Short mmCIF file of C-alpha atoms in Angstrom, two decimals:
data_model
loop_
_atom_site.label_atom_id
_atom_site.label_comp_id
_atom_site.label_asym_id
_atom_site.label_seq_id
_atom_site.Cartn_x
_atom_site.Cartn_y
_atom_site.Cartn_z
CA MET A 1 59.42 -6.19 -12.04
CA ARG A 2 56.87 -6.80 -9.37
CA GLN A 3 53.97 -9.07 -10.24
CA ARG A 4 50.54 -7.50 -10.02
CA LYS A 5 48.98 -8.56 -6.76
CA ASN A 6 45.45 -9.34 -5.64
CA ILE A 7 45.98 -8.79 -1.94
CA VAL A 8 43.90 -8.05 1.08
CA CYS A 9 44.24 -4.82 3.00
CA LEU A 10 47.10 -4.95 5.45
CA ALA A 11 48.65 -2.70 7.98
CA GLY A 12 52.32 -2.02 7.41
CA VAL A 13 55.27 -2.81 9.55
CA ALA A 14 55.65 0.96 9.79
CA MET A 15 52.34 0.99 11.64
CA LEU A 16 53.56 -1.77 13.91
CA LEU A 17 56.71 0.14 14.76
CA SER A 18 54.67 3.25 15.51
CA VAL A 19 52.14 1.38 17.62
CA ALA A 20 53.49 3.24 20.62
CA SER A 21 51.56 6.28 19.46
CA CYS A 22 48.43 4.85 21.09
CA ALA A 23 50.16 5.27 24.44
CA THR A 24 50.16 9.04 24.25
CA GLY A 25 47.43 11.49 23.55
CA ALA A 26 47.42 15.12 22.51
CA GLY A 27 49.78 17.17 24.63
CA GLU A 28 51.32 14.14 26.34
CA SER A 29 55.04 13.46 26.24
CA ARG A 30 56.45 10.96 23.76
CA PRO A 31 57.37 7.53 25.13
CA GLU A 32 60.92 6.82 26.13
CA ALA A 33 63.07 5.82 23.16
CA VAL A 34 65.42 2.88 22.72
CA GLY A 35 67.88 3.65 19.92
CA ASP A 36 65.85 5.21 17.13
CA GLU A 37 62.54 3.53 18.01
CA PRO A 38 59.89 4.56 20.51
CA VAL A 39 58.98 2.09 23.20
CA ALA A 40 55.40 0.90 22.74
CA GLU A 41 53.11 -0.18 25.50
CA GLN A 42 54.07 -3.55 26.87
CA TRP A 43 51.14 -5.34 25.23
CA ALA A 44 52.00 -3.87 21.82
CA ARG A 45 55.67 -4.81 21.98
CA GLU A 46 54.78 -8.31 23.09
CA ALA A 47 52.11 -8.68 20.41
CA CYS A 48 54.48 -7.51 17.67
CA GLY A 49 57.08 -10.01 18.80
CA LEU A 50 54.54 -12.82 18.83
CA VAL A 51 53.29 -11.96 15.35
CA HIS A 52 56.74 -11.94 13.80
CA ALA A 53 57.57 -15.19 15.62
CA GLY A 54 54.52 -16.85 14.05
CA GLU A 55 52.64 -17.07 17.36
CA LEU A 56 49.52 -15.62 15.80
CA MET A 57 46.95 -17.20 18.11
CA ARG A 58 48.81 -16.00 21.20
CA ALA A 59 49.05 -12.49 19.73
CA GLN A 60 45.31 -12.46 19.10
CA GLN A 61 44.59 -13.75 22.58
CA LEU A 62 46.76 -10.98 24.03
CA MET A 63 44.80 -8.33 22.16
CA ASP A 64 41.50 -9.94 23.15
CA SER A 65 42.54 -9.75 26.80
CA LEU A 66 42.94 -5.96 26.76
CA CYS A 67 40.44 -3.97 28.76
CA SER A 68 37.74 -2.15 26.85
CA ASP A 69 39.35 1.26 27.40
CA ASP A 70 42.63 0.07 25.88
CA ARG A 71 40.82 -1.50 22.95
CA VAL A 72 39.04 1.75 22.17
CA ARG A 73 42.15 3.89 22.67
CA CYS A 74 44.35 1.70 20.47
CA ALA A 75 41.74 0.52 17.97
CA LEU A 76 43.75 1.35 14.83
CA GLN A 77 46.93 -0.26 16.18
CA ILE A 78 45.00 -3.39 17.15
CA ASP A 79 43.46 -3.44 13.69
CA SER A 80 46.95 -3.19 12.16
CA LEU A 81 48.18 -6.21 14.06
CA GLN A 82 45.08 -8.19 13.18
CA GLU A 83 45.54 -7.36 9.50
CA ILE A 84 49.17 -8.51 9.66
CA ILE A 85 48.01 -11.77 11.22
CA GLY A 86 45.54 -12.27 8.39
CA ARG A 87 48.16 -11.55 5.77
CA LEU A 88 50.65 -13.98 7.27
CA ARG A 89 48.02 -16.72 7.34
CA TYR A 90 47.25 -16.00 3.69
CA ASP A 91 50.89 -15.93 2.55
CA PHE A 92 51.82 -19.06 4.52
CA SER A 93 48.76 -21.11 3.62
CA LEU A 94 50.46 -24.12 2.00
CA THR A 95 50.84 -27.23 4.15
CA PRO A 96 54.07 -29.25 3.84
CA GLU A 97 52.08 -32.12 2.33
CA GLU A 98 50.62 -29.84 -0.33
CA GLY A 99 54.02 -28.29 -0.96
CA VAL A 100 55.80 -31.62 -1.40
CA LYS A 101 53.14 -32.73 -3.85
CA MET A 102 53.63 -29.58 -5.92
CA VAL A 103 57.42 -29.98 -5.84
CA LYS A 104 57.18 -33.55 -7.12
CA GLU A 105 55.02 -32.37 -10.01
CA ILE A 106 57.95 -30.35 -11.36
CA VAL A 107 60.80 -32.52 -9.96
CA PRO A 108 59.48 -36.12 -9.70
CA GLU A 109 62.81 -37.39 -8.34
CA ALA A 110 62.87 -34.91 -5.45
CA ASP A 111 63.22 -36.80 -2.16
CA ASP A 112 63.04 -35.67 1.45
CA GLU A 113 66.76 -34.94 1.56
CA LEU A 114 66.70 -32.68 -1.51
CA ILE A 115 63.59 -30.85 -0.28
CA ALA A 116 65.24 -30.33 3.11
CA GLU A 117 68.30 -28.92 1.34
CA TRP A 118 66.17 -26.51 -0.66
CA LYS A 119 64.49 -25.38 2.54
CA SER A 120 67.81 -24.89 4.33
CA LYS A 121 69.05 -22.72 1.45
CA GLY A 122 65.89 -20.63 1.55
CA TYR A 123 64.73 -21.77 -1.90
CA LEU A 124 61.54 -23.06 -0.28
CA GLU A 125 60.42 -20.44 2.22
CA THR A 126 58.62 -21.69 5.31
CA MET A 127 57.42 -20.26 8.61
CA THR A 128 56.26 -21.89 11.80
CA ILE A 129 52.70 -20.65 12.33
CA ASP A 130 51.21 -21.50 15.74
CA GLY A 131 53.61 -24.41 16.15
CA ARG A 132 53.14 -25.90 12.69
CA GLU A 133 55.40 -25.57 9.68
CA MET A 134 53.67 -23.80 6.79
CA TRP A 135 55.01 -23.01 3.33
CA PHE A 136 54.89 -19.68 1.54
CA ARG A 137 52.18 -20.02 -1.10
CA LYS A 138 54.57 -18.94 -3.91
CA SER A 139 57.55 -20.98 -2.73
CA VAL A 140 57.23 -23.85 -5.21
CA ARG A 141 56.68 -21.46 -8.12
CA ASN A 142 59.73 -19.49 -6.97
CA LEU A 143 61.87 -22.62 -6.84
CA ARG A 144 62.57 -22.49 -10.56
CA LEU A 145 63.53 -18.84 -10.36
CA ILE A 146 65.93 -18.88 -7.43
CA ASP A 147 67.51 -22.34 -7.59
CA VAL A 148 69.99 -21.60 -10.35
CA GLU A 149 71.80 -24.89 -9.82
CA ASP A 150 68.99 -27.32 -10.58
CA PHE A 151 66.97 -25.06 -12.86
CA GLY A 152 69.75 -23.37 -14.82
CA LEU A 153 68.38 -24.43 -18.20
CA TYR A 154 64.89 -23.22 -17.29
CA ASN A 155 66.22 -19.80 -16.34
CA LYS A 156 68.38 -19.60 -19.45
CA LEU A 157 65.37 -20.24 -21.67
CA ALA A 158 63.31 -17.72 -19.71
CA LYS A 159 65.90 -15.01 -20.46
CA ARG A 160 65.92 -15.73 -24.19
CA GLY A 161 65.22 -12.55 -26.12
CA VAL A 162 65.62 -10.24 -23.13
CA GLU A 163 68.96 -8.84 -24.27
CA GLU A 164 67.62 -8.06 -27.74
CA LYS A 165 64.55 -6.35 -26.33
CA TYR A 166 66.37 -4.10 -23.89
CA ALA A 167 69.15 -3.41 -26.38
CA ALA A 168 66.53 -2.14 -28.83
CA TYR A 169 65.09 0.20 -26.19
CA PHE A 170 68.56 1.49 -25.34
CA ASN A 171 69.73 1.94 -28.94
CA ASP A 172 66.54 3.80 -29.85
CA MET A 173 67.11 6.15 -26.92
CA ILE A 174 70.84 6.73 -27.27
CA ALA A 175 70.50 7.64 -30.96
CA LYS A 176 68.55 10.77 -30.03
CA GLN A 177 70.11 14.10 -29.08
CA PRO A 178 70.10 14.60 -25.28
CA ASP A 179 69.08 17.78 -23.49
CA GLU A 180 71.21 19.49 -20.85
CA ARG A 181 70.29 16.78 -18.32
CA GLY A 182 71.05 13.89 -20.64
CA THR A 183 67.34 13.17 -21.21
CA ARG A 184 66.34 12.15 -24.71
CA ASN A 185 63.91 10.30 -26.97
CA TRP A 186 60.92 12.16 -25.53
CA HIS A 187 57.50 10.57 -26.02
CA ARG A 188 54.00 11.74 -25.17
CA VAL A 189 52.04 9.23 -23.10
CA LYS A 190 48.29 9.26 -22.66
CA LEU A 191 46.85 6.77 -20.21
CA THR A 192 43.67 6.02 -18.32
CA PHE A 193 43.61 4.76 -14.75
CA SER A 194 40.28 3.28 -13.64
CA LEU A 195 39.07 1.92 -10.32
CA GLU A 196 35.78 0.13 -9.72
CA VAL A 197 34.36 -0.69 -6.29
CA GLU A 198 32.02 -3.66 -6.44
CA ALA A 199 28.33 -3.20 -5.72
CA GLY A 200 27.50 -3.61 -2.04
CA ALA A 201 31.09 -3.25 -0.85
CA VAL A 202 30.12 0.04 0.82
CA PRO A 203 26.63 0.67 2.30
CA THR A 204 24.30 2.65 0.08
CA GLY A 205 24.67 6.38 0.52
CA GLU A 206 28.03 6.17 2.28
CA MET A 207 30.86 8.19 0.74
CA VAL A 208 33.53 6.16 -1.06
CA ARG A 209 37.00 7.77 -0.92
CA VAL A 210 39.66 6.82 -3.48
CA TRP A 211 43.25 7.74 -4.30
CA LEU A 212 44.60 7.06 -7.82
CA PRO A 213 48.28 7.26 -8.93
CA PHE A 214 49.49 10.35 -10.80
CA PRO A 215 52.87 11.16 -12.42
CA PHE A 216 55.26 13.78 -11.06
CA GLU A 217 58.07 15.95 -12.44
CA ASN A 218 61.38 14.14 -12.02
CA GLY A 219 63.53 15.27 -14.93
CA ARG A 220 62.29 12.38 -17.07
CA GLN A 221 58.59 13.24 -16.76
CA ARG A 222 57.26 16.70 -17.64
CA ASN A 223 54.27 18.56 -19.14
CA ILE A 224 51.98 16.57 -16.87
CA ARG A 225 48.28 17.09 -17.43
CA LEU A 226 45.11 15.74 -15.84
CA LEU A 227 42.94 15.60 -18.96
CA SER A 228 39.72 14.48 -17.29
CA SER A 229 38.37 12.88 -14.14
CA SER A 230 35.14 11.08 -13.33
CA HIS A 231 34.61 13.17 -10.20
CA LYS A 232 35.96 16.39 -8.72
CA PRO A 233 39.72 15.82 -8.30
CA THR A 234 41.99 16.88 -5.45
CA MET A 235 45.70 16.75 -6.22
CA SER A 236 48.10 15.55 -3.53
CA GLN A 237 50.24 18.08 -1.69
CA GLY A 238 53.55 17.35 0.04
CA SER A 239 53.38 13.55 -0.16
CA VAL A 240 55.99 11.21 -1.64
CA HIS A 241 53.03 9.35 -3.16
CA HIS A 242 51.53 11.44 -5.97
CA THR A 243 47.79 10.95 -6.23
CA VAL A 244 44.44 12.22 -7.43
CA TYR A 245 41.80 11.99 -4.70
CA MET A 246 38.07 11.66 -5.47
CA GLU A 247 34.93 10.65 -3.64
CA ALA A 248 31.37 9.64 -4.50
CA PRO A 249 28.40 8.07 -2.67
CA ALA A 250 27.75 4.35 -3.10
CA GLU A 251 24.54 3.54 -4.97
CA ALA A 252 22.34 0.53 -4.32
CA GLY A 253 23.09 -2.41 -6.59
CA LYS A 254 25.69 -0.52 -8.64
CA PRO A 255 29.48 -0.54 -8.66
CA THR A 256 31.11 2.81 -7.84
CA GLN A 257 33.43 3.79 -10.67
CA PHE A 258 36.29 6.27 -10.74
CA GLY A 259 38.75 7.20 -13.44
CA ILE A 260 41.28 9.74 -14.67
CA GLU A 261 42.85 10.45 -18.05
CA VAL A 262 46.44 11.67 -17.87
CA SER A 263 49.09 12.83 -20.34
CA TYR A 264 52.77 13.49 -19.78
CA ASP A 265 56.04 13.56 -21.68
CA VAL A 266 58.60 10.92 -20.76
CA GLY A 267 62.25 10.63 -21.75
CA GLY A 268 65.03 8.13 -21.28
CA GLN A 269 68.29 8.88 -19.53
CA TYR A 270 71.75 7.33 -19.59
CA PHE A 271 75.00 8.49 -17.99
CA ALA A 272 78.23 6.73 -18.93
CA ILE A 273 80.35 5.74 -15.93
CA ASP A 274 83.38 7.61 -17.26
CA GLU A 275 81.28 10.75 -17.76
CA LEU A 276 80.01 10.59 -14.19
CA LYS A 277 83.55 10.17 -12.88
CA ARG A 278 84.83 13.14 -14.90
CA ASN A 279 82.11 15.41 -13.56
CA LEU A 280 82.23 14.13 -9.99
CA LYS A 281 82.74 16.64 -7.19
CA PRO A 282 83.03 16.10 -3.41
CA TYR A 283 79.69 15.84 -1.65
CA ASP A 284 78.43 18.86 0.23
CA THR A 285 77.86 16.94 3.45
CA THR A 286 76.29 20.00 5.08
CA SER A 287 73.42 20.19 2.59
CA GLU A 288 69.85 19.26 3.40
CA LEU A 289 69.79 16.89 0.42
CA TYR A 290 72.83 14.99 1.65
CA ALA A 291 71.50 14.71 5.19
CA ARG A 292 68.08 13.50 4.07
CA PHE A 293 69.16 10.91 1.53
CA THR A 294 71.97 9.34 3.52
CA ALA A 295 69.85 8.93 6.65
CA THR A 296 67.84 6.07 8.11
CA GLU A 297 64.16 5.90 7.12
CA ARG A 298 62.52 3.23 9.22
CA PRO A 299 61.46 0.56 8.90
CA HIS A 300 63.03 -0.45 5.57
CA ILE A 301 66.03 1.85 5.08
CA VAL A 302 68.15 1.38 8.19
CA VAL A 303 71.74 2.61 8.14
CA ASN A 304 73.51 0.72 10.93
CA ASP A 305 76.85 -0.91 11.65
CA LYS A 306 75.82 -4.17 9.97
CA MET A 307 74.94 -2.45 6.71
CA ARG A 308 78.04 -0.23 6.83
CA GLU A 309 80.26 -3.26 7.35
CA LEU A 310 78.59 -5.14 4.50
CA ALA A 311 78.84 -2.18 2.13
CA ARG A 312 82.51 -1.69 2.97
CA SER A 313 83.23 -5.37 2.38
CA ILE A 314 81.68 -5.08 -1.08
CA VAL A 315 83.55 -1.98 -2.26
CA GLY A 316 86.87 -2.79 -0.58
CA ASP A 317 89.42 0.01 -0.87
CA GLU A 318 87.44 1.86 -3.53
CA THR A 319 86.67 5.46 -2.51
CA ASN A 320 85.12 6.89 -5.68
CA PRO A 321 81.31 7.05 -5.15
CA VAL A 322 80.58 6.22 -8.81
CA GLU A 323 82.74 3.09 -8.63
CA GLN A 324 81.36 2.20 -5.22
CA ALA A 325 77.79 2.39 -6.52
CA SER A 326 78.79 0.26 -9.50
CA LYS A 327 80.24 -2.42 -7.24
CA ILE A 328 77.12 -2.48 -5.04
CA TYR A 329 74.93 -2.85 -8.13
CA ASP A 330 77.04 -5.72 -9.52
CA TRP A 331 77.09 -7.47 -6.14
CA ILE A 332 73.29 -7.45 -5.81
CA VAL A 333 72.71 -8.45 -9.44
CA ALA A 334 75.04 -11.44 -9.10
CA ARG A 335 73.56 -12.77 -5.85
CA TYR A 336 69.84 -12.08 -5.57
CA PRO A 337 67.55 -13.51 -8.27
CA TRP A 338 64.00 -12.32 -8.76
CA ALA A 339 61.19 -14.21 -7.02
CA GLY A 340 57.55 -13.61 -6.19
CA ALA A 341 57.43 -11.69 -2.92
CA ARG A 342 55.55 -11.97 0.32
CA ASP A 343 53.40 -8.97 1.02
CA TYR A 344 55.73 -6.22 2.16
CA SER A 345 53.64 -5.47 5.23
CA THR A 346 54.57 -8.83 6.77
CA ILE A 347 58.32 -8.15 6.60
CA PRO A 348 59.89 -6.14 9.45
CA ASN A 349 62.87 -4.97 7.37
CA ILE A 350 62.97 -5.72 3.63
CA PRO A 351 66.75 -5.41 2.96
CA GLU A 352 67.43 -7.76 5.89
CA TYR A 353 64.90 -10.16 4.38
CA VAL A 354 66.73 -10.17 1.02
CA LEU A 355 70.06 -10.87 2.72
CA GLU A 356 68.57 -13.70 4.76
CA HIS A 357 66.52 -15.40 2.04
CA GLY A 358 68.79 -14.87 -0.95
CA HIS A 359 66.20 -13.43 -3.36
CA GLY A 360 63.90 -10.45 -3.82
CA ASP A 361 61.55 -8.76 -6.23
CA CYS A 362 62.25 -5.35 -7.79
CA GLY A 363 61.27 -3.29 -4.76
CA GLN A 364 63.10 -5.52 -2.31
CA VAL A 365 66.47 -5.37 -4.09
CA SER A 366 65.98 -1.63 -4.72
CA LEU A 367 65.60 -1.05 -0.98
CA LEU A 368 68.72 -3.12 -0.34
CA ASN A 369 70.62 -1.08 -2.92
CA ILE A 370 69.45 2.22 -1.42
CA THR A 371 70.37 1.10 2.11
CA LEU A 372 73.87 -0.04 1.14
CA LEU A 373 74.52 3.17 -0.80
CA ARG A 374 73.41 5.34 2.10
CA SER A 375 75.63 3.26 4.37
CA LEU A 376 78.58 4.47 2.27
CA GLY A 377 77.46 8.10 2.45
CA ILE A 378 76.09 8.08 -1.11
CA PRO A 379 72.66 9.75 -1.37
CA ALA A 380 70.04 7.41 -2.82
CA ARG A 381 66.26 7.40 -3.01
CA TRP A 382 63.27 5.34 -4.11
CA GLU A 383 61.20 5.73 -7.26
CA SER A 384 58.37 3.52 -8.46
CA GLY A 385 55.13 3.20 -10.36
CA TRP A 386 54.60 1.17 -13.50
CA MET A 387 56.71 -0.19 -16.33
CA LEU A 388 54.98 0.36 -19.66
CA HIS A 389 57.14 -1.77 -21.98
CA PRO A 390 55.22 -3.20 -24.94
CA GLY A 391 53.72 -6.50 -23.82
CA ASP A 392 55.24 -6.19 -20.32
CA LYS A 393 53.10 -3.58 -18.57
CA ASN A 394 53.40 -4.17 -14.83
CA LEU A 395 54.12 -2.69 -11.43
CA HIS A 396 57.77 -1.77 -11.00
CA ASP A 397 60.18 -0.20 -8.49
CA TRP A 398 63.64 1.26 -9.04
CA GLY A 399 65.76 4.08 -7.60
CA GLU A 400 68.01 7.08 -8.09
CA ILE A 401 71.56 7.89 -6.95
CA TYR A 402 72.90 11.39 -6.39
CA PHE A 403 76.39 12.18 -7.68
CA GLU A 404 77.67 15.68 -6.91
CA GLY A 405 78.48 17.40 -10.19
CA THR A 406 75.78 15.56 -12.14
CA GLY A 407 72.71 15.30 -9.92
CA TRP A 408 70.20 12.48 -9.63
CA VAL A 409 70.91 9.45 -11.83
CA PRO A 410 68.40 6.60 -12.36
CA CYS A 411 69.38 3.10 -11.29
CA ASP A 412 67.32 -0.05 -11.88
CA VAL A 413 69.12 -2.88 -10.11
CA SER A 414 66.28 -5.30 -10.81
CA PHE A 415 66.55 -4.80 -14.59
CA GLY A 416 70.27 -5.37 -14.14
CA ARG A 417 69.45 -9.00 -13.38
CA SER A 418 67.87 -9.38 -16.82
CA THR A 419 70.91 -7.96 -18.60
CA LYS A 420 73.79 -9.41 -16.57
CA GLY A 421 76.40 -11.23 -18.60
CA THR A 422 75.40 -9.41 -21.79
CA GLY A 423 76.78 -6.55 -23.83
CA ILE A 424 74.22 -4.22 -22.26
CA LYS A 425 74.79 -5.29 -18.67
CA ASP A 426 75.47 -1.74 -17.40
CA ILE A 427 72.76 0.33 -19.10
CA TYR A 428 70.40 0.24 -16.11
CA LYS A 429 73.24 0.85 -13.67
CA THR A 430 73.15 4.57 -14.49
CA GLY A 431 70.18 4.89 -16.82
CA THR A 432 66.59 4.04 -17.60
CA ASP A 433 64.37 3.67 -20.65
CA ILE A 434 61.30 5.67 -21.62
CA TYR A 435 58.71 3.08 -20.62
CA ARG A 436 57.99 4.42 -17.14
CA PHE A 437 55.08 5.87 -15.21
CA ALA A 438 56.63 7.15 -11.98
CA THR A 439 54.19 8.04 -9.20
CA ASN A 440 56.26 7.58 -6.01
CA GLU A 441 59.46 9.26 -4.83
CA GLY A 442 59.62 7.58 -1.44
CA VAL A 443 58.15 4.79 0.69
CA ASN A 444 55.84 4.52 3.70
CA GLY A 445 54.51 8.05 3.28
CA LYS A 446 51.12 9.47 4.18
CA LEU A 447 48.61 9.98 1.40
CA SER A 448 47.20 13.43 0.64
CA PRO A 449 44.48 14.07 1.70
CA GLU A 450 45.50 11.84 4.59
CA LYS A 451 43.90 8.43 4.77
CA LYS A 452 42.14 7.67 8.04
CA TYR A 453 42.62 3.90 7.95
CA VAL A 454 45.67 1.80 7.14
CA ARG A 455 46.63 1.38 3.49
CA CYS A 456 46.46 -1.76 1.39
CA GLU A 457 49.90 -0.99 -0.05
CA THR A 458 51.74 0.08 3.05
CA VAL A 459 55.19 0.63 1.53
CA ASP A 460 54.42 1.68 -2.04
CA PHE A 461 51.47 3.15 -3.96
CA GLN A 462 50.66 1.78 -7.42
CA LEU A 463 47.19 0.22 -7.54
CA GLY A 464 45.17 2.86 -5.71
CA GLU A 465 43.52 2.96 -2.28
CA VAL A 466 39.88 2.94 -1.16
CA GLU A 467 38.16 3.59 2.15
CA TRP A 468 34.84 4.72 3.58
CA ARG A 469 33.66 5.94 6.98
CA GLY A 470 33.57 2.37 8.30
CA GLY A 471 37.12 1.41 7.40
CA ASN A 472 39.61 0.62 4.67
CA LEU A 473 38.34 -1.41 1.73
CA PRO A 474 40.42 -4.51 0.90
CA MET A 475 41.45 -5.17 -2.67
CA GLN A 476 39.08 -8.12 -3.02
CA LYS A 477 36.30 -5.50 -3.03
CA TRP A 478 37.66 -3.38 -5.87
CA ASN A 479 39.76 -3.56 -8.99
CA SER A 480 41.99 -1.02 -10.72
CA THR A 481 43.25 -0.93 -14.29
CA LEU A 482 45.88 1.09 -16.13
CA SER A 483 45.36 1.41 -19.90
CA ILE A 484 47.84 3.00 -22.30
CA ASP A 485 45.82 5.07 -24.76
CA SER A 486 48.78 6.26 -26.83
CA PHE A 487 52.59 6.27 -26.65
CA GLU A 488 53.96 8.47 -29.42
CA ARG A 489 57.26 10.11 -30.28
#
């Protein structure tokens, strides 16, 4: 799962990589390309490099030195970089002295040598910001989760009851008769999604624009209905992020409130490995589906020689796509424990980050899984929204794998970490339970209607988005809530 976040508005790494767009206007030729990426203006490339190297003051000084014409022409790109700078300062806000003190509160005997070891292993994540070492604000909390050697007992206790809970979900689902797509145990969900913008966050009379998450048809969600909305709704068209758009003027001294009531049917799905292998056919490598879902999608799904080599080393001589996908799943589950994540917008490439740091939240390991599968020529794609498990409602990301002869099959590699070493260790390898609210079928997409300013959630879309004529509204200025009104068979 991904912990619910109270985060400030940030520009995404996707925006950073596309910063070259400010160099060309309507009708002008695209900038020269290097590999798959456009070449940005010199200042933008240099600023991006400085930001990701932790030289935040130098990056800001570079942007401040631009002439007024450049600042006007590239205002949104400059704003993106400045937002990334702010997010990095927020995420890496813990001084080493503060961090050591927090470590000693949970491990009194920890000395400098042990702390240095934890840092070298990536258990304690740090970054040099403007020449000074700073610690990731969640690093000490994450220590218990990712250091399986010194906190093995803690993690064992934390997993107590997980197998029984997920086994109950699975057994309840598998006992029902499946339809032709293997979907079963259908339930009707009714939920309310609310968003409130605090009073004074937007000037009186200015129009507040909001986007709220909405379910989509995916074989496990159907009969989707918008039951009511607080304002005139506009449904998204052609976006991988499914939304309801609304707007209303801000009133003096009052919060601006938005809400939708939604119903949909949701079913669980499970495909046995042997069944998938029996039905497997060779991929139609000429199809549009195959081309799209085995390709690179920058910045976070990059199929390159490094990823191909890694994927091949994991699967060895295995050539069956079902078995290859199984081996990739097992490899990630065994090596990358869950930990609280940095904001995605501060990470240039999320799968590379997981490989380097040795941990990742649900979305991070899902992106790694998708990238490795595509590197083997196995179509894979993103899916995300919310998990609605009783007592565990939260943001969550997972994925799907395409096997010719069967179609799209759900895969939740993050839930695999909760069931590894148990009798139900493979149920999320090729299946999912009914407790899902899926609103995204891709990452880094444009909202519909298109958002003028950069998004708060630059990779995913789960909490909503807000803007007005004067800019994007950071999450400190608004709050969203998902409530389950009913969940019935």
